[in-house]
Coordinates of C-alpha atoms in Angstrom, one line a residue:
M1 CA 0.0 -0.2 0.0
K2 CA 2.7 2.3 0.7
K3 CA 4.5 1.5 -2.3
F4 CA 1.1 2.5 -4.1
I5 CA 0.8 5.5 -2.2
Y6 CA 4.2 6.4 -2.9
K7 CA 4.1 5.9 -6.7
I8 CA 0.8 8.0 -7.0
W9 CA 2.9 10.7 -5.0
M10 CA 5.9 10.6 -7.3
Q11 CA 3.4 10.8 -10.4
A12 CA 1.3 13.8 -9.2
S13 CA 4.8 15.7 -8.4
L14 CA 6.2 14.9 -11.7
I15 CA 2.7 16.6 -13.3
L16 CA 2.7 19.4 -11.1
A17 CA 6.7 20.0 -12.2
L18 CA 5.9 19.8 -15.6
L19 CA 2.9 22.2 -15.0
F20 CA 5.3 24.8 -13.8
I21 CA 7.6 24.4 -16.1
V22 CA 4.8 25.3 -18.7
I23 CA 3.5 28.1 -16.9
A24 CA 7.2 29.5 -16.4
C25 CA 7.6 29.2 -20.2
E26 CA 4.3 31.1 -20.9
D27 CA 5.3 34.0 -19.0
S28 CA 8.7 34.1 -20.4
F29 CA 7.1 34.3 -23.8
E30 CA 4.6 36.6 -22.9
N31 CA 7.3 38.8 -21.4
G32 CA 9.4 38.9 -24.9
G33 CA 11.3 36.2 -23.6
F34 CA 13.0 37.8 -20.7
D35 CA 12.5 37.5 -16.9
V36 CA 11.4 41.2 -15.9
N37 CA 12.9 40.8 -12.3
S38 CA 16.1 39.3 -13.6
P39 CA 19.3 39.7 -11.4
S40 CA 20.9 40.3 -15.1
N41 CA 19.0 43.4 -15.6
V42 CA 20.5 47.1 -16.4
I43 CA 19.2 49.2 -13.5
S44 CA 20.0 52.5 -15.0
F45 CA 21.6 53.6 -18.3
K46 CA 23.0 57.3 -19.1
L47 CA 24.9 59.2 -21.7
K48 CA 26.3 62.5 -20.4
G49 CA 24.0 62.7 -17.7
T50 CA 20.9 62.0 -19.6
A51 CA 19.2 58.8 -18.5
G52 CA 17.7 56.5 -20.9
E53 CA 14.3 54.8 -20.7
I54 CA 14.7 50.8 -20.3
D55 CA 11.9 48.4 -21.2
Q56 CA 13.1 45.2 -19.2
K57 CA 10.5 43.3 -21.3
T58 CA 12.1 43.8 -24.5
G59 CA 15.6 44.9 -23.8
K60 CA 15.3 48.0 -25.5
I61 CA 17.1 51.1 -24.0
N62 CA 16.3 54.5 -25.8
V63 CA 18.3 57.6 -25.0
T64 CA 17.4 61.1 -26.1
M65 CA 20.0 63.7 -26.0
P66 CA 19.7 67.5 -26.5
Y67 CA 20.9 68.9 -30.1
G68 CA 24.1 69.3 -30.7
S69 CA 25.2 66.3 -28.9
D70 CA 28.3 64.4 -29.9
I71 CA 27.5 60.6 -29.8
T72 CA 30.6 59.5 -31.6
S73 CA 32.8 58.7 -28.6
V74 CA 30.9 58.4 -25.3
I75 CA 31.4 56.2 -22.3
P76 CA 28.1 55.1 -20.9
L77 CA 27.2 55.1 -17.3
V78 CA 25.6 51.7 -16.7
V79 CA 24.2 50.2 -13.3
M80 CA 23.3 46.5 -13.2
E81 CA 22.3 44.3 -10.9
E82 CA 24.7 42.8 -8.2
G83 CA 27.2 40.7 -9.4
A84 CA 26.5 40.9 -13.0
T85 CA 28.8 41.9 -15.5
S86 CA 28.7 43.0 -19.4
N87 CA 30.5 42.4 -22.6
L88 CA 30.4 45.9 -23.4
D89 CA 33.7 47.7 -22.4
L90 CA 32.4 50.6 -20.0
T91 CA 35.9 51.8 -19.8
T92 CA 36.4 52.9 -23.5
P93 CA 34.4 55.4 -25.7
I94 CA 31.8 54.0 -27.9
N95 CA 30.1 55.3 -30.8
F96 CA 26.1 55.5 -30.4
T97 CA 25.4 56.9 -34.1
T98 CA 23.8 53.4 -34.7
P99 CA 22.2 51.0 -32.2
V100 CA 24.6 49.2 -29.8
K101 CA 24.0 45.8 -28.8
F102 CA 25.3 44.0 -25.7
R103 CA 24.8 41.2 -23.1
V104 CA 24.6 41.3 -19.1
I105 CA 25.7 38.2 -17.8
N106 CA 24.8 37.0 -13.8
G107 CA 26.0 33.5 -13.0
N108 CA 24.1 31.1 -15.7
L109 CA 21.6 33.9 -16.5
F110 CA 21.9 36.6 -19.3
K111 CA 19.9 39.1 -21.0
D112 CA 20.3 41.1 -24.2
Y113 CA 19.9 44.9 -24.5
T114 CA 19.9 47.3 -27.4
A115 CA 20.7 50.7 -26.7
T116 CA 19.5 53.5 -29.2
V117 CA 20.6 57.0 -29.0
T118 CA 18.7 59.8 -30.6
V119 CA 19.8 63.5 -30.8
L120 CA 16.9 66.0 -31.1
S121 CA 16.6 67.9 -34.1
P122 CA 16.8 71.7 -33.8
I123 CA 13.8 72.1 -35.9
K124 CA 10.8 70.4 -34.3
S125 CA 8.3 71.1 -37.1
F126 CA 8.3 73.4 -40.1
K127 CA 4.6 73.9 -41.4
I128 CA 3.1 76.2 -44.0
N129 CA -0.8 76.3 -44.3
G130 CA -1.0 73.3 -42.4
V131 CA 1.4 71.1 -44.3
S132 CA 4.6 69.9 -42.6
A133 CA 7.8 69.7 -44.4
I134 CA 10.3 67.0 -44.2
I135 CA 13.4 68.0 -42.2
N136 CA 16.6 66.2 -42.8
D137 CA 19.3 67.0 -40.2
V138 CA 22.1 65.3 -42.4
S139 CA 21.7 67.1 -45.5
K140 CA 20.2 70.3 -43.9
T141 CA 17.4 70.5 -45.7
I142 CA 13.8 71.4 -45.5
T143 CA 11.5 70.0 -48.2
M144 CA 7.9 70.3 -48.9
T145 CA 5.2 70.3 -51.7
L146 CA 2.1 72.4 -51.3
P147 CA -1.2 72.2 -53.3
D148 CA -1.6 73.1 -57.1
N149 CA -1.9 76.7 -57.6
T150 CA -0.5 77.8 -54.2
N151 CA 1.1 81.4 -54.5
L152 CA 4.7 80.6 -53.1
T153 CA 5.7 84.5 -53.3
A154 CA 4.5 85.3 -49.8
L155 CA 3.9 82.4 -47.2
Q156 CA 4.3 82.3 -43.7
P157 CA 6.0 79.5 -42.5
V158 CA 5.2 78.2 -38.5
I159 CA 8.1 76.8 -37.0
E160 CA 8.6 74.9 -33.6
L161 CA 12.1 74.6 -32.4
T162 CA 14.2 72.7 -29.8
N163 CA 14.9 74.5 -26.4
G164 CA 17.8 76.7 -26.6
V165 CA 17.7 77.0 -30.5
S166 CA 16.6 80.2 -32.6
I167 CA 16.1 80.7 -36.1
S168 CA 16.3 83.3 -39.1
P169 CA 14.1 84.2 -40.7
A170 CA 11.9 83.7 -37.6
S171 CA 8.7 81.8 -37.6
G172 CA 5.9 83.7 -38.7
A173 CA 7.8 85.9 -41.3
T174 CA 6.4 86.4 -44.5
I175 CA 9.1 84.8 -47.1
D176 CA 9.2 84.3 -51.1
F177 CA 9.5 80.8 -51.5
T178 CA 10.1 80.9 -55.3
N179 CA 13.6 80.1 -54.8
P180 CA 15.2 78.1 -52.1
V181 CA 15.5 79.9 -49.0
T182 CA 18.4 79.9 -46.4
F183 CA 17.2 79.7 -42.8
V184 CA 20.1 80.1 -40.1
V185 CA 19.8 77.7 -36.9
T186 CA 21.9 79.0 -34.0
S187 CA 22.2 77.3 -30.3
N188 CA 25.0 77.7 -27.9
G189 CA 26.9 80.3 -30.2
K190 CA 27.2 78.1 -33.2
S191 CA 25.2 78.4 -36.5
V192 CA 24.1 76.1 -39.3
N193 CA 22.4 76.6 -42.5
Y194 CA 19.1 74.4 -43.4
T195 CA 18.2 75.1 -47.2
A196 CA 14.2 75.1 -47.7
N197 CA 12.8 74.0 -50.9
V198 CA 9.2 74.5 -51.4
G199 CA 7.2 73.4 -54.6
V200 CA 4.0 72.7 -55.8
P201 CA 3.0 69.8 -58.3
V202 CA 3.7 70.2 -61.9
T203 CA 0.7 72.1 -63.0
G204 CA -2.1 70.2 -65.2
L205 CA -0.1 66.9 -64.6
T206 CA -2.0 63.6 -65.5
V207 CA -0.4 60.6 -63.8
A208 CA -2.2 57.2 -64.7
F209 CA -1.8 54.3 -62.5
L210 CA -2.0 51.3 -64.9
G211 CA -3.1 47.8 -63.4
T212 CA -4.2 44.5 -64.4
A213 CA -7.7 45.0 -62.7
A214 CA -10.5 46.5 -64.9
T215 CA -10.9 49.2 -62.5
R216 CA -8.9 50.6 -59.7
S217 CA -11.6 49.5 -57.1
G218 CA -10.8 45.8 -58.1
I219 CA -7.3 45.8 -57.3
T220 CA -6.7 43.2 -54.8
N221 CA -2.9 43.1 -53.9
M222 CA -2.6 45.5 -50.9
D223 CA 0.8 47.0 -51.8
E224 CA -0.8 48.1 -55.1
V225 CA -3.9 49.4 -53.4
T226 CA -1.9 51.4 -51.0
A227 CA 0.1 52.9 -53.8
S228 CA -2.7 53.9 -55.8
N229 CA -4.5 55.3 -52.9
W230 CA -1.6 57.6 -52.2
L231 CA -1.1 58.6 -55.8
F232 CA -5.1 59.6 -55.9
A233 CA -4.6 61.5 -52.7
N234 CA -1.7 63.4 -53.8
F235 CA -2.1 64.2 -57.6
P236 CA -5.3 65.9 -58.5
G237 CA -5.2 64.6 -62.3
A238 CA -4.4 61.0 -61.3
K239 CA -6.3 58.5 -63.4
Y240 CA -6.6 54.9 -63.4
I241 CA -5.9 52.7 -66.8
S242 CA -6.0 48.8 -66.9
F243 CA -4.1 46.8 -69.6
D244 CA -7.6 45.8 -70.9
S245 CA -8.1 49.1 -72.0
V246 CA -4.7 49.9 -73.6
L247 CA -5.2 46.5 -75.5
N248 CA -8.5 47.9 -76.8
G249 CA -7.3 51.0 -78.0
A250 CA -7.5 53.7 -75.1
N251 CA -6.2 57.1 -75.8
L252 CA -2.8 58.1 -74.0
S253 CA -2.3 61.1 -75.6
D254 CA -3.5 63.2 -72.3
I255 CA -1.1 61.3 -69.9
D256 CA 2.2 62.6 -68.8
V257 CA 3.3 59.7 -66.6
I258 CA 2.2 56.1 -66.5
W259 CA 3.1 54.5 -63.3
W260 CA 2.9 50.6 -63.0
H261 CA 3.5 48.9 -59.7
F262 CA 3.1 45.7 -60.2
D263 CA 3.5 43.7 -56.7
S264 CA 1.4 40.5 -57.2
A265 CA 3.4 37.9 -58.6
A266 CA 7.4 37.5 -59.8
N267 CA 5.9 36.8 -63.5
L268 CA 4.3 39.4 -65.5
P269 CA 1.0 39.0 -66.6
S270 CA 0.6 37.6 -69.9
V271 CA -1.4 40.8 -71.3
A272 CA 1.5 42.7 -70.6
Y273 CA 3.3 41.0 -73.4
N274 CA 0.3 41.3 -75.9
P275 CA 1.6 42.8 -79.2
A276 CA -1.0 45.4 -79.1
V277 CA 0.0 46.3 -75.7
T278 CA 3.7 46.6 -76.0
A279 CA 3.1 48.9 -79.5
A280 CA 0.7 51.0 -77.6
L281 CA 3.1 51.7 -74.7
K282 CA 6.2 51.9 -76.9
S283 CA 4.4 54.5 -79.1
F284 CA 3.4 56.5 -76.1
R285 CA 7.0 56.7 -75.1
T286 CA 8.2 57.7 -78.4
N287 CA 5.4 60.3 -78.4
G288 CA 6.9 62.0 -75.2
G289 CA 5.2 59.9 -72.7
N290 CA 6.8 58.9 -69.6
L291 CA 7.1 55.7 -67.5
L292 CA 7.7 54.8 -63.7
L293 CA 8.2 51.1 -63.4
T294 CA 8.3 49.9 -59.6
S295 CA 8.4 46.6 -58.0
F296 CA 8.3 43.7 -60.4
A297 CA 7.2 45.8 -63.0
S298 CA 10.6 46.6 -63.6
Q299 CA 11.1 43.5 -65.8
Y300 CA 9.2 45.3 -68.2
V301 CA 12.2 47.3 -69.8
D302 CA 13.1 44.4 -71.6
A303 CA 9.5 43.6 -73.3
L304 CA 9.2 47.5 -74.2
G305 CA 12.7 47.6 -75.7
I306 CA 13.7 50.3 -73.0
V307 CA 17.1 47.9 -72.5
P308 CA 18.4 45.2 -75.1
S309 CA 16.9 41.8 -75.4
G310 CA 17.9 40.0 -72.4
K311 CA 19.4 42.6 -70.6
G312 CA 16.2 43.2 -67.9
P313 CA 16.5 42.4 -64.3
N314 CA 18.4 39.4 -63.7
N315 CA 17.6 38.7 -59.9
V316 CA 14.1 38.2 -59.2
F317 CA 12.5 37.2 -56.1
G318 CA 10.5 37.5 -53.3
D319 CA 8.1 35.8 -50.4
F320 CA 4.2 35.1 -50.7
P321 CA 3.1 35.7 -47.9
P322 CA 5.5 37.3 -45.3
N323 CA 7.5 34.9 -43.7
G324 CA 9.9 37.0 -41.6
F325 CA 10.7 40.5 -40.8
V326 CA 13.7 42.9 -41.7
D327 CA 16.1 41.7 -39.3
G328 CA 19.1 43.6 -37.8
N329 CA 19.6 47.0 -39.7
S330 CA 17.0 48.7 -41.6
W331 CA 16.8 48.2 -45.3
G332 CA 17.8 51.1 -47.3
M333 CA 20.0 52.2 -50.3
S334 CA 22.9 54.0 -51.4
F335 CA 23.0 56.7 -54.1
V336 CA 26.5 58.1 -53.4
G337 CA 27.7 60.2 -56.5
H338 CA 23.8 61.1 -57.2
E339 CA 23.0 63.2 -53.9
N340 CA 21.8 66.2 -56.3
H341 CA 19.5 64.2 -58.6
P342 CA 16.1 65.6 -58.3
I343 CA 14.4 62.4 -57.2
F344 CA 16.4 62.0 -54.0
Q345 CA 15.8 65.6 -52.7
G346 CA 14.3 65.8 -49.1
L347 CA 15.0 62.3 -48.4
T348 CA 15.9 61.5 -44.7
T349 CA 19.0 60.2 -44.7
F350 CA 21.2 58.5 -42.3
E351 CA 24.3 59.9 -43.7
A352 CA 25.4 61.4 -47.2
G353 CA 24.0 59.5 -49.9
K354 CA 22.0 56.8 -48.0
A355 CA 18.5 56.4 -47.0
N356 CA 16.5 53.8 -45.4
L357 CA 13.1 52.6 -46.8
L358 CA 12.2 49.9 -44.6
Q359 CA 12.4 49.6 -40.8
S360 CA 14.2 47.1 -38.9
G361 CA 11.1 44.8 -37.3
T362 CA 8.7 45.4 -40.1
F363 CA 7.3 42.4 -41.7
R364 CA 8.2 42.3 -45.5
L365 CA 7.8 40.5 -48.8
N366 CA 11.0 41.4 -50.2
H367 CA 9.6 41.6 -53.7
T368 CA 12.9 42.1 -55.7
A369 CA 13.5 42.4 -59.5
W370 CA 16.9 44.0 -59.7
W371 CA 20.1 43.6 -61.6
F372 CA 22.7 41.8 -59.8
L373 CA 26.1 43.0 -61.3
P374 CA 29.2 41.3 -60.0
D375 CA 28.9 37.4 -61.0
W376 CA 25.7 37.4 -63.5
G377 CA 24.8 39.0 -67.1
G378 CA 28.4 39.7 -67.7
Y379 CA 28.4 43.4 -66.5
V380 CA 31.0 43.2 -64.0
N381 CA 30.4 46.3 -62.5
G382 CA 28.3 49.7 -62.9
Q383 CA 30.2 51.2 -65.9
G384 CA 29.8 47.6 -67.6
W385 CA 25.9 47.7 -67.0
R386 CA 25.8 51.2 -68.4
N387 CA 27.5 50.1 -71.5
Q388 CA 25.4 47.2 -72.0
T389 CA 21.7 48.6 -71.2
G390 CA 22.0 52.2 -72.1
G391 CA 20.7 53.3 -68.6
T392 CA 22.0 55.1 -65.7
N393 CA 22.4 53.4 -62.5
L394 CA 21.2 55.8 -59.5
A395 CA 21.2 53.7 -56.6
S396 CA 22.2 50.3 -55.1
E397 CA 22.1 48.5 -51.8
A398 CA 23.2 50.7 -48.5
W399 CA 26.3 49.1 -48.4
D400 CA 27.5 49.7 -52.0
N401 CA 28.9 52.8 -52.2
T402 CA 30.4 52.5 -55.8
L403 CA 27.2 51.3 -57.3
D404 CA 29.0 48.2 -58.6
G405 CA 27.3 45.5 -56.6
R406 CA 23.4 45.8 -57.7
V407 CA 20.8 48.3 -59.5
T408 CA 18.1 49.1 -57.4
I409 CA 17.0 52.5 -59.3
A410 CA 17.7 53.3 -62.6
E411 CA 16.6 55.8 -65.3
F412 CA 16.8 55.5 -69.1
P413 CA 18.0 56.5 -71.5
N414 CA 21.8 57.4 -70.5
T415 CA 21.8 60.7 -72.5
G416 CA 21.8 64.4 -71.1
T417 CA 17.9 64.9 -72.3
D418 CA 14.6 62.9 -72.6
K419 CA 15.1 60.7 -69.7
N420 CA 11.6 59.2 -69.8
V421 CA 12.0 56.0 -67.8
I422 CA 12.7 55.2 -64.0
V423 CA 12.9 51.9 -62.6
I424 CA 12.8 51.1 -58.8
S425 CA 12.9 47.6 -58.1
M426 CA 14.3 46.9 -54.7
G427 CA 12.5 44.7 -52.1
A428 CA 12.6 47.6 -49.6
Y429 CA 10.3 49.8 -51.6
D430 CA 7.0 48.3 -49.8
W431 CA 4.0 50.4 -49.4
Y432 CA 1.8 48.3 -47.7
N433 CA 2.0 47.5 -43.6
E434 CA 2.3 43.9 -43.8
T435 CA 1.0 41.4 -41.5
N436 CA 2.4 37.8 -40.9
S437 CA 1.1 34.6 -41.7
S438 CA -0.9 34.3 -38.7
G439 CA -2.6 38.0 -39.3
V440 CA -0.7 39.7 -37.0
P441 CA 0.0 43.5 -37.9
S442 CA 3.6 44.8 -38.4
Q443 CA 5.0 47.4 -36.7
A444 CA 4.3 51.0 -38.8
N445 CA 7.4 51.5 -41.1
E446 CA 8.9 54.9 -39.9
F447 CA 10.5 55.2 -43.3
I448 CA 7.2 55.3 -45.7
G449 CA 7.8 58.9 -46.0
N450 CA 10.8 58.4 -48.0
I451 CA 9.1 55.8 -50.3
K452 CA 6.4 58.6 -50.7
L453 CA 8.8 61.2 -51.4
L454 CA 11.1 59.1 -53.5
T455 CA 7.8 58.2 -55.9
Q456 CA 6.5 62.1 -55.8
N457 CA 9.8 63.3 -57.0
S458 CA 10.2 60.7 -59.6
I459 CA 6.9 61.4 -61.0
N460 CA 7.7 65.1 -61.2
Y461 CA 11.4 64.4 -62.6
L462 CA 9.6 62.6 -65.3
A463 CA 7.2 65.0 -66.2
K464 CA 9.7 68.1 -66.4
N465 CA 12.1 66.2 -68.8

C-alpha cells in the first residue's frame, strides 16, 4: 500500500513539476523572452548625464540627447544588478550613432539589450498652411510640396524649435519661396544653415496608375492598393487605366506619366506582353510619354525595348506571403554620387547619399527584381551595366557606395535629355504595412515617408524632362 501511495505521489509531483515549467515558459514568452525581475537586469543607463528609458521586457534602451550632442565617442554610465557583468567595455568610448547591442551576464543567467540614441533635431516642425515639411538634419534641408496653384511669393512658415535654438528668418515671417530659402539655425553660439525648398505639383500633370484589374476598385494586392490610394490623394490629375483598356486602343495622348506598380507576382501577366499593348506603350514613350516602373514591373524594360533584349533585371525573387521581418539593420539604399539628383531631394538620410526605406522589425515581402552585377549577366560593375543597357544606375544597396554591386534604381536612356523611364526595383520599396502569416499586424514603417517622397520626386522629374 505504501509503495502504491508513494508511486501516486511521485506521479503527481511529476505532473506538478511539468505544469510549473509550462507556466514559467508561458510567462517568459509573454514577457518577450525576458525575466522582468532578472538578476541580469540593467538598472540604469546614462550618456553624459542623460538617462535612458529601459524596457525590461524587450531589452530596448532609448536615450534622447539634446541638440548638438556628440555621440560618436561616449563612455556610458551603466548600473547593473549586483554581481552582473557585461560584454560591453565600459571603460572606453563607444560610437552610438547606430544601435549598440550588448549582453548582461549574472551567473548562468543573461539578458540582451539594445541601446538606441537619438539626438534632438533643432527644428521640431516646419509647416506652411498646415502642411508639414520633411526635415533632413544630415543634408540640412527642409522640403515640402504645397497644393497646386499655391502662391509661393508670400508664405508664413510656422516653425517649432528645440529649447535653446533660434532661427532666422523667424517663425511667422512672410517669405518668398519661389527659390530656395536659407534659414540660419543657432544654438550655444554656433550656427548652421538649412535650405528650404518649397514646391507645388507640376501644373496640369496627368498621372495614370496602370493595373491588371478592370477598375481601380478591383485591385486586390494590398501593396498596389496602398500605392494607388496615395497617388490619387496627392495628384489631382490622377487616373486609372487597365491593361485591357490599352489593349482595346485607349487614348494615352493626354497622360504625362504612366506608373505601373506590380507587386502581385514575380512573373508579369500575359496581357502585358500582348503585341498590341507593347506597341501602344512604345508609341506612348516615343511621343513624349514617361514611364515609372516599380517592384516586379521593372522587368517590363525588356519587353518594351527600353533595354536590349535579355538585359532586363537578372535577379527576381520574393516572399508570398510574408515569412519574416527585417532583421538587424533597417533596409535602405546608397545613391552616393547622385546626391543632387532631383528624385533624391528631401529624403531623410542616415548619412550623406544613404537613406532607409524599410524599418528594422517590419514584416516584409522582399519583392525584388533588380540587376545583380558582379557575377551574372557579364556586367562586372556599374560601368559595364551602363554600357550594355543604355541606362544610368542611380542607386544600389546601402553598403554599395560605388554602385557596382546592384542596380536598384535606374533611369533611361543614358543621355543628357529625354530621360523618360525610371525603374525602382528593390525589396525595401514596400508600400503596405504587412501582417504575418497569422494575421498579426506589423509595426508601422517609420521610413514610409521616404518611399512616398521618392515616388513623388520621380513622377515630377519625369514630367519635367
